[in-house]
Short mmCIF file of C-alpha atoms and ligand atoms in Angstrom, two decimals:
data_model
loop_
_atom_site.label_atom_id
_atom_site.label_comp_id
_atom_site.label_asym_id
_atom_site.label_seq_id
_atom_site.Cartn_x
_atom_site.Cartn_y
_atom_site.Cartn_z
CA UNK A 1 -21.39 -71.75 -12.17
CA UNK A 2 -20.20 -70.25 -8.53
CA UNK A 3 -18.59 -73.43 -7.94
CA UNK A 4 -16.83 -73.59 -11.47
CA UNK A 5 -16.02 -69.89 -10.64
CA UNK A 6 -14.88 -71.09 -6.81
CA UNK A 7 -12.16 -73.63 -8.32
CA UNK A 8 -10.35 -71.51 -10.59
CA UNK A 9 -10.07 -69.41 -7.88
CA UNK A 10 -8.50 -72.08 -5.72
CA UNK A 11 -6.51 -73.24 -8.52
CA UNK A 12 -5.17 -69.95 -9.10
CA UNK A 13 -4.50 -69.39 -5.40
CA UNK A 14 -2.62 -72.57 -5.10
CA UNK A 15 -0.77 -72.03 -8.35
CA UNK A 16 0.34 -68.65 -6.73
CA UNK A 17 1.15 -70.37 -3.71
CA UNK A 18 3.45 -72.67 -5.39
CA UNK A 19 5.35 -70.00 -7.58
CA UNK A 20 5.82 -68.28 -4.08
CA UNK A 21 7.32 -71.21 -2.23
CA UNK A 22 9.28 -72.22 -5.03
CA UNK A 23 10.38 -68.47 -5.26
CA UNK A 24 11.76 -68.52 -1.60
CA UNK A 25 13.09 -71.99 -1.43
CA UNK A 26 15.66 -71.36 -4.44
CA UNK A 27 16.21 -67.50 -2.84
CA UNK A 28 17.35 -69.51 0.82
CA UNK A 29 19.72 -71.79 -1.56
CA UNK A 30 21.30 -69.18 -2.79
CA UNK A 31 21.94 -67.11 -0.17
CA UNK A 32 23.00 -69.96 1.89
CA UNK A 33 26.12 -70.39 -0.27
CA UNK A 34 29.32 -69.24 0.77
CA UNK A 35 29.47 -67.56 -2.32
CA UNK A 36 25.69 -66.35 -2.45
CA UNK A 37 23.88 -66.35 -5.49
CA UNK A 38 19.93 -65.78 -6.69
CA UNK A 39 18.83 -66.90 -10.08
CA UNK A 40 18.08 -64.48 -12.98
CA UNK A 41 14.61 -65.75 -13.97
CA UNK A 42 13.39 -64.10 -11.14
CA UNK A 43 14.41 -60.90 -12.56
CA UNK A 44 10.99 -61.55 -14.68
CA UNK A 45 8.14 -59.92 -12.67
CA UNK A 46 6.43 -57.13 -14.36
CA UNK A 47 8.40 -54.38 -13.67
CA UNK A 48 11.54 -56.61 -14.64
CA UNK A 49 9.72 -57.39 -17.90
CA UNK A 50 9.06 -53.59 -18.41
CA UNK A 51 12.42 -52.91 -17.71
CA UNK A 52 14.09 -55.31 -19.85
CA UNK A 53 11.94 -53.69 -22.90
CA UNK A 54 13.87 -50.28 -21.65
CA UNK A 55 17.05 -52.47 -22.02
CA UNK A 56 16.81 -53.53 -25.25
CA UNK A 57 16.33 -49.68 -26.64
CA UNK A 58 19.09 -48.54 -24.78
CA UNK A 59 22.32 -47.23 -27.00
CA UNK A 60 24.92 -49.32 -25.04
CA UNK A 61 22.65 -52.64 -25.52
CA UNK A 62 23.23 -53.77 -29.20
CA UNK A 63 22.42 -57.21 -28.95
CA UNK A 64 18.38 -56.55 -29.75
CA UNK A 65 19.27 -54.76 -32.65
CA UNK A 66 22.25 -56.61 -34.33
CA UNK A 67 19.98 -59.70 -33.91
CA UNK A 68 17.27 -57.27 -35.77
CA UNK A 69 19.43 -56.36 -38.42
CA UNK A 70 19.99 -59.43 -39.25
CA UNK A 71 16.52 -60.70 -39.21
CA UNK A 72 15.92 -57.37 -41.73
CA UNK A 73 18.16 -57.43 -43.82
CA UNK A 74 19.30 -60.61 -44.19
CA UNK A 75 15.85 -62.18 -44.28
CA UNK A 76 16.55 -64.13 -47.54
CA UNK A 77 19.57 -65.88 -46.07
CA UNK A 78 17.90 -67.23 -43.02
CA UNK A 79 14.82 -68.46 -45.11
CA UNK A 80 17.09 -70.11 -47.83
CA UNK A 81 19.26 -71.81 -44.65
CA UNK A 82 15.58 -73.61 -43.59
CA UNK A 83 15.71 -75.31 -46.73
CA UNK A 84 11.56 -75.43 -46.85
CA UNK A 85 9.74 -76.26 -50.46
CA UNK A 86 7.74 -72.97 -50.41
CA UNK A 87 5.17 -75.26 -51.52
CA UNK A 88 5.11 -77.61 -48.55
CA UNK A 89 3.83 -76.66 -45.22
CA UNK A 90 6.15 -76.10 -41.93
CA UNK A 91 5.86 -75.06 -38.63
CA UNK A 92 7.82 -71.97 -37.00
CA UNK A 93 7.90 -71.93 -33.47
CA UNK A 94 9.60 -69.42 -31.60
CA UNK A 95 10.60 -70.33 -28.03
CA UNK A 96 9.85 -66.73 -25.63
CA UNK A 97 7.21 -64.82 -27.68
CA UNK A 98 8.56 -61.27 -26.69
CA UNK A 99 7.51 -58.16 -29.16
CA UNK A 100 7.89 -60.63 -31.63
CA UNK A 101 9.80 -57.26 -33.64
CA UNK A 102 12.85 -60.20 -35.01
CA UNK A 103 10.37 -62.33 -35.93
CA UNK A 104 7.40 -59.99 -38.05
CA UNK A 105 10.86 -59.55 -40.37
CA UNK A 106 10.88 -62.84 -40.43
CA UNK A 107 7.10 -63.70 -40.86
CA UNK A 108 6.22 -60.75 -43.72
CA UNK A 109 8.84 -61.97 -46.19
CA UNK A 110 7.23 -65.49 -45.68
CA UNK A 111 4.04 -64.58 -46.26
CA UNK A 112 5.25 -62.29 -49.43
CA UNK A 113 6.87 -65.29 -51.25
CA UNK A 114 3.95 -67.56 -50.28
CA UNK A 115 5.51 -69.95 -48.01
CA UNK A 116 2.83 -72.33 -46.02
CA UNK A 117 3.27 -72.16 -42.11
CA UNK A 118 1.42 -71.55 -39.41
CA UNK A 119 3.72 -69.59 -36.66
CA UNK A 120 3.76 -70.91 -33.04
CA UNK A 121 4.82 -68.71 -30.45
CA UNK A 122 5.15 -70.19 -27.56
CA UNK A 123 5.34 -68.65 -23.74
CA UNK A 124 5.32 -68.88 -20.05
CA UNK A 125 2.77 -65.80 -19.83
CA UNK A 126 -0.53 -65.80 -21.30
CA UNK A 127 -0.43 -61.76 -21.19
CA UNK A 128 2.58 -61.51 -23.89
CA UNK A 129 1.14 -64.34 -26.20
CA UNK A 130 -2.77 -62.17 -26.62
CA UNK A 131 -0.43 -58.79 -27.39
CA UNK A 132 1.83 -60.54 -29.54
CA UNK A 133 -1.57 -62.35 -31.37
CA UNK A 134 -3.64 -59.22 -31.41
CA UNK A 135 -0.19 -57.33 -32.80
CA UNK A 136 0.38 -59.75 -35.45
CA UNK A 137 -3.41 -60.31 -36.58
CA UNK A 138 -3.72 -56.93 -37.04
CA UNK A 139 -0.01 -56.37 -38.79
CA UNK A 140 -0.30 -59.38 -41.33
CA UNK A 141 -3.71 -60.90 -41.16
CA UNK A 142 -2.57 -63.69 -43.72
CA UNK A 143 -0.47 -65.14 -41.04
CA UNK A 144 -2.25 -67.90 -39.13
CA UNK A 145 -0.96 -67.36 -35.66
CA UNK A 146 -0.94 -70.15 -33.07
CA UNK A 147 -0.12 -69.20 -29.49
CA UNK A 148 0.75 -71.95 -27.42
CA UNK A 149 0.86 -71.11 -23.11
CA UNK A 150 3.17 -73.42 -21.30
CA UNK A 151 6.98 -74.96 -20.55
CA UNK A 152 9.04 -75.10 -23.80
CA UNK A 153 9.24 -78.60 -23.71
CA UNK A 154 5.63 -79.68 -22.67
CA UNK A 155 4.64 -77.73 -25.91
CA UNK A 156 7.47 -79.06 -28.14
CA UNK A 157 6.25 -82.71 -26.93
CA UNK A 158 2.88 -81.71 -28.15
CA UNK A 159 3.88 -80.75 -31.20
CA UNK A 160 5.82 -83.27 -32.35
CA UNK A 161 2.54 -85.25 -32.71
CA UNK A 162 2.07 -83.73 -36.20
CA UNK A 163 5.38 -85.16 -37.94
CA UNK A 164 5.25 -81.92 -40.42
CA UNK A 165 8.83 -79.56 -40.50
CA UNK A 166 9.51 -77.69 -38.24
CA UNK A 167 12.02 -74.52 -37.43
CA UNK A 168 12.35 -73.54 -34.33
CA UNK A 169 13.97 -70.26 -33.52
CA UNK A 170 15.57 -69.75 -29.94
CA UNK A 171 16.37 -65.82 -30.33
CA UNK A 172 18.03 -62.75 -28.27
CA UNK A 173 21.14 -64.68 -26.86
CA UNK A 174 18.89 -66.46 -24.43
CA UNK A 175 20.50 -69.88 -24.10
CA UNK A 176 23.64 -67.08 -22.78
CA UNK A 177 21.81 -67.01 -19.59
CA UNK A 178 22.26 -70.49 -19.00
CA UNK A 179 25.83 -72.15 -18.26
CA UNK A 180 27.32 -74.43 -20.45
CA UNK A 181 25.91 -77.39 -18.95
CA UNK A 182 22.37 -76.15 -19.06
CA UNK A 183 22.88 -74.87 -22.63
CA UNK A 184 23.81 -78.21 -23.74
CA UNK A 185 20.97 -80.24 -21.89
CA UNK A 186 18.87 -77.62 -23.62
CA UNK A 187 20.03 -78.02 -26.90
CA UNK A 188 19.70 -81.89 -26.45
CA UNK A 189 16.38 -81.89 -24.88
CA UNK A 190 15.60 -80.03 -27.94
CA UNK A 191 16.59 -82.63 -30.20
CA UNK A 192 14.64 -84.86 -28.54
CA UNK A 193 11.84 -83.25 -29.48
CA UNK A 194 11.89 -82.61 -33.21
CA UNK A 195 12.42 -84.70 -36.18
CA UNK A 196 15.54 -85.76 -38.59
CA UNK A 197 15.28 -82.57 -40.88
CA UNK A 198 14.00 -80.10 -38.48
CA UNK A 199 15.91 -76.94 -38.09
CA UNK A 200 16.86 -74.75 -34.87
CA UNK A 201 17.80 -71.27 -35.51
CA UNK A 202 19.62 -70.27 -32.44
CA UNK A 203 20.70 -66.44 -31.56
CA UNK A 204 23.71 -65.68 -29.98
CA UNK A 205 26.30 -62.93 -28.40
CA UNK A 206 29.87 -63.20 -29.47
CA UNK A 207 32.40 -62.77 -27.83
CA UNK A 208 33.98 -59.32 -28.65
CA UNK A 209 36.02 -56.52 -26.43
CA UNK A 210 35.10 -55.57 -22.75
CA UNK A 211 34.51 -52.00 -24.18
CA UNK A 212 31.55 -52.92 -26.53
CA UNK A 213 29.88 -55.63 -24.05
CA UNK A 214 30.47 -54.11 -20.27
CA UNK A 215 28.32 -50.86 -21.18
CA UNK A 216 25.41 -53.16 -22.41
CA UNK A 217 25.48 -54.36 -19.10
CA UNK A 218 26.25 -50.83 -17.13
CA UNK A 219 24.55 -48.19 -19.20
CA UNK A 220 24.91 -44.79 -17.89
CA UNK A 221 21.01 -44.15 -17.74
CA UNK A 222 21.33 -47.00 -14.95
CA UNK A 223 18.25 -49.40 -16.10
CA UNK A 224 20.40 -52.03 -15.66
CA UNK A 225 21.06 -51.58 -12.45
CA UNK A 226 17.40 -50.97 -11.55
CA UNK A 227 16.64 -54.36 -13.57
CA UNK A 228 19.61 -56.48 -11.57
CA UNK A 229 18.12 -54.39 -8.49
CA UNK A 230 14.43 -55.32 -9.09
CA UNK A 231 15.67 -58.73 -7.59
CA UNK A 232 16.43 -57.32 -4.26
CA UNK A 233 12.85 -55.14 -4.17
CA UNK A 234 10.75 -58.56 -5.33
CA UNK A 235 12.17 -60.00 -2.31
CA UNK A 236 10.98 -57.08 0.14
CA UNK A 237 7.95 -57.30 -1.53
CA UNK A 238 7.18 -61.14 -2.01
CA UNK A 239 9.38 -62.47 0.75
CA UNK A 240 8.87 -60.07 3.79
CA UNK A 241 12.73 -58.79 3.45
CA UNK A 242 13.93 -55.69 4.34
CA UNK A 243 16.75 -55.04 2.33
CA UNK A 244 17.64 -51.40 1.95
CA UNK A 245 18.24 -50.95 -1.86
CA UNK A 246 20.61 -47.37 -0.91
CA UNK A 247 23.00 -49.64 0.20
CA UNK A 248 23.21 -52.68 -2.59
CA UNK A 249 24.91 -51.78 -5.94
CA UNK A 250 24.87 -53.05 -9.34
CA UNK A 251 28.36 -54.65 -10.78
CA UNK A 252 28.90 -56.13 -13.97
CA UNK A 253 32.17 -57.83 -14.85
CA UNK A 254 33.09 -59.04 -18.47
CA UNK A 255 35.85 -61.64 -18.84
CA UNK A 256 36.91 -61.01 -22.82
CA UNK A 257 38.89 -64.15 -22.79
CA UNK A 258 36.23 -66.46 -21.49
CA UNK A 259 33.55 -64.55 -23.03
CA UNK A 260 31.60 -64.60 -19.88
CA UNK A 261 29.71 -61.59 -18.32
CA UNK A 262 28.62 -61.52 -15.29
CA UNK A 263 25.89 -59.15 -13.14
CA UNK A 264 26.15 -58.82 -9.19
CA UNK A 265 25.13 -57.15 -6.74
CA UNK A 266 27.49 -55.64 -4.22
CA UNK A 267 26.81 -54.64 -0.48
CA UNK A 268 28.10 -51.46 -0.09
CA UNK A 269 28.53 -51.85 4.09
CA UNK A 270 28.38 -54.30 6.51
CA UNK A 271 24.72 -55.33 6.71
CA UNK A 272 22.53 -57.86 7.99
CA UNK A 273 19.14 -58.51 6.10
CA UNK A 274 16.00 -60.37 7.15
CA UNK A 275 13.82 -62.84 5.20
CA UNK A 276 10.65 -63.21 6.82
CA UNK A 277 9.38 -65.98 4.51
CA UNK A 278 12.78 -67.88 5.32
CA UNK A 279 12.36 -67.24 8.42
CA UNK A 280 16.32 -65.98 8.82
CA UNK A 281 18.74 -63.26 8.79
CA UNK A 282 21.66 -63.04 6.31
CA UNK A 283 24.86 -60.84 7.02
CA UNK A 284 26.61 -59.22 4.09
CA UNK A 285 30.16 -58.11 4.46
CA UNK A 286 30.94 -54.87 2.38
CA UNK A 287 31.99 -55.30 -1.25
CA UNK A 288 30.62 -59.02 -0.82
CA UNK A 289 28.70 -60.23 -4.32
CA UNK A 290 25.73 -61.81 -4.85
CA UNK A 291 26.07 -63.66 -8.45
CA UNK A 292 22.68 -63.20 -10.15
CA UNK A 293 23.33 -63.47 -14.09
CA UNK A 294 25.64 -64.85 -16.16
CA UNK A 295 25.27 -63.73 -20.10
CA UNK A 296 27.57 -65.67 -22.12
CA UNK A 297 28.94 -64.69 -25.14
CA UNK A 298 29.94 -67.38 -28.27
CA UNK A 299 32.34 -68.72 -30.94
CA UNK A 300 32.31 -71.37 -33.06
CA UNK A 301 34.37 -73.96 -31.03
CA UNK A 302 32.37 -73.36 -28.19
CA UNK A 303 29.06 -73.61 -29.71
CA UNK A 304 30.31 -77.07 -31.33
CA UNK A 305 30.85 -77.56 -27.86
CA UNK A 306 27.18 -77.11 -26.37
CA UNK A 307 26.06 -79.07 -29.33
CA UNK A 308 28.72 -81.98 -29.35
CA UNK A 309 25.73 -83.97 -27.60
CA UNK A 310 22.90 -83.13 -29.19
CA UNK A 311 21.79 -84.83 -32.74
CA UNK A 312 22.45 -81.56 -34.37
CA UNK A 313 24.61 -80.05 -36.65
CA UNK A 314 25.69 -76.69 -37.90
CA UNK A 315 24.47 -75.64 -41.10
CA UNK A 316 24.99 -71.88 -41.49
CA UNK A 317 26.25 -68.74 -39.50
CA UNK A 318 24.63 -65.38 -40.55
CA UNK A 319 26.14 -62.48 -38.89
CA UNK A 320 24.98 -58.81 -38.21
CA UNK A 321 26.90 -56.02 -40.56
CA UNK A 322 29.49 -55.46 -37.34
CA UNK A 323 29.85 -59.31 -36.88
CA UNK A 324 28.61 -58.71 -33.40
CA UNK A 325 25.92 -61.40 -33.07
CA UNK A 326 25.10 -64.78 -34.85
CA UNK A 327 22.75 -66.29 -35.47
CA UNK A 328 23.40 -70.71 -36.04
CA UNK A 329 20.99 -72.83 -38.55
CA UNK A 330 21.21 -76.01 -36.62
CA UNK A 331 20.10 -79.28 -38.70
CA UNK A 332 18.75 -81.77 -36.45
CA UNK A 333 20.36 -85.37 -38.19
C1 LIG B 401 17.62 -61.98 -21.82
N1 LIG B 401 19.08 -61.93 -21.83
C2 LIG B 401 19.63 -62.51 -23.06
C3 LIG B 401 19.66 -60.63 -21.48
C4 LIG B 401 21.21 -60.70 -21.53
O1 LIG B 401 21.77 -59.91 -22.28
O2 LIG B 401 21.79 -61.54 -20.85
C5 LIG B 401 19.22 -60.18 -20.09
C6 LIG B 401 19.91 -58.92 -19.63
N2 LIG B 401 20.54 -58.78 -18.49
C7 LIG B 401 21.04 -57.58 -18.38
N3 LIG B 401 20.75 -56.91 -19.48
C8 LIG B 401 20.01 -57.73 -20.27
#
């Protein structure tokens, strides 16, 4: 038993070690760029996660809650456009568990009309899945809830053993914080795991004026900045830096042509910054920018781009009542 005990210990300990090394060795490729960058996922620790849950409440952010509205009231629409015999089971999988607050719209008018599913959220962190399970079990205990721990794709490729329909729903404008290229490896490498038939409900951001999408990204409470920020304190924390956040800044910048917003973070003075970990010093000249998201916003020709790859196509578009957000009812042929 002490020995069973001793292993997952080591396991965990080397699985930590990993995340830690992989951590630094994508920070020192960024920041070795003449144009310095650090990726976004990192913004996920859990004070980042905590933080994004402040986002998504905030007044300026309305992506959460057009993307609810629609799920509410338009819950008849998005169940018709999955084109499921009520009377013949499916599987819904949602890709990123989060509240799961979309998705319970979703699930009770399912489960009031009788339709046969078992729901299969699927996550990177074990700790969201058991609230989400507990949450649900207790909030519609006819709905047979699967949680599934893991990569997208190693789950997908799992699940594709049982040959039943499937929807999978890819919510919150999340594919936005890839670039195009990603987005439309993703999209394929989705296809590649699901069947003729299956469906892909995909939620996105469109593009609309600066004035309505560069205060989601610079509310005036600052979370934002504190999330973008939370990069900079993870790396004094995990990496032995000693950046001093007083003189770093949040920036967003919103290109309404393009559709692309993008978060940075701007030195505010000349500075030089140690990595222990990396085992160097980086120099920062003042108003320099570090690039760490990019949140892309969609329309139709460019999400027939993304897609011109993949085996899918579009079936439907359902919109929020201020035609802010979409979300596409992808067939996969
Ligand atoms: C998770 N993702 C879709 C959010 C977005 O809008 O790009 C992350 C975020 N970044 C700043 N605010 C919210």
């Amino acid at each position: 038993m002490i020995e069973l005990y001793k292993s997952k210990i080591e396991k965990d300990i080397n699985e930590a070690e990993i995340l830690i090394n992989t951590f630094r060795d994508d920070v020192e490729k960024g920041l070795d760029k003449i144009e310095k960058t650090l990726p976004s996922k990192y913004f996920y620790n859990k004070k980042g996660d905590a933080l994004f849950v402040e986002i998504m409440n905030l007044p300026e952010y309305y992506l959460t809650r057009s993307e609810f509205d629609i799920f509410k009231n338009k819950t008849e629409q998005l169940i018709e456009a999955f084109n499921i015999d009520s009377n013949s089971y499916f599987e819904l999988i949602e890709l990123g568990a989060g509240d799961g607050l979309k998705t319970k719209e979703l699930l009770k008018t399912l489960d009031s009309k009788n339709y046969k599913f078992n729901y299969f959220p699927i996550d990177i962190s074990l700790n969201a899945l058991s609230l989400l399970e507990k949450d649900l079990n207790n909030d519609m205990p006819n709905v047979s809830v699967k949680t599934q721990q893991g990569d997208y794709f190693e789950v997908l490729n799992s699940l594709k053993q049982s040959k039943k329909p499937k929807v999978v729903l890819f919510l919150g404008s999340n594919i936005g914080n890839m670039t195009d290229e990603q987005a439309s490896s993703f999209i394929s490498k989705l296809g590649n795991n699901l069947q003729k038939g299956d469906k892909l409900l995909l939620g996105v951001d469109l593009i609309k004026p600066e004035a309505i999408v560069l205060p989601a990204y610079n509310d005036s409470k600052g979370v934002t900045a504190s999330f973008n920020l939370n990069l900079l304190d993870r790396m004094n924390n995990e990496l032995g830096a000693n950046f001093n956040l007083n003189y770093f800044k949040h920036h967003p910048e919103y290109n309404e042509k393009t559709g692309v917003a993008k978060s940075f973070i701007k030195s505010t003075i000349n500075q030089t910054v140690e990595i222990k970990a990396i085992g160097k010093s980086y120099s920062f000249a003042k108003d320099e920018k570090i690039h760490t998201e990019i949140s892309r916003k969609y329309n139709d020709t460019l999400i027939n781009q993304i897609i011109l790859n993949a085996n899918f196509v579009i079936n439907n578009k359902i919109m929020d009542s201020k035609a802010y957000f979409a979300d596409y009812i992808l067939t996969r042929y």
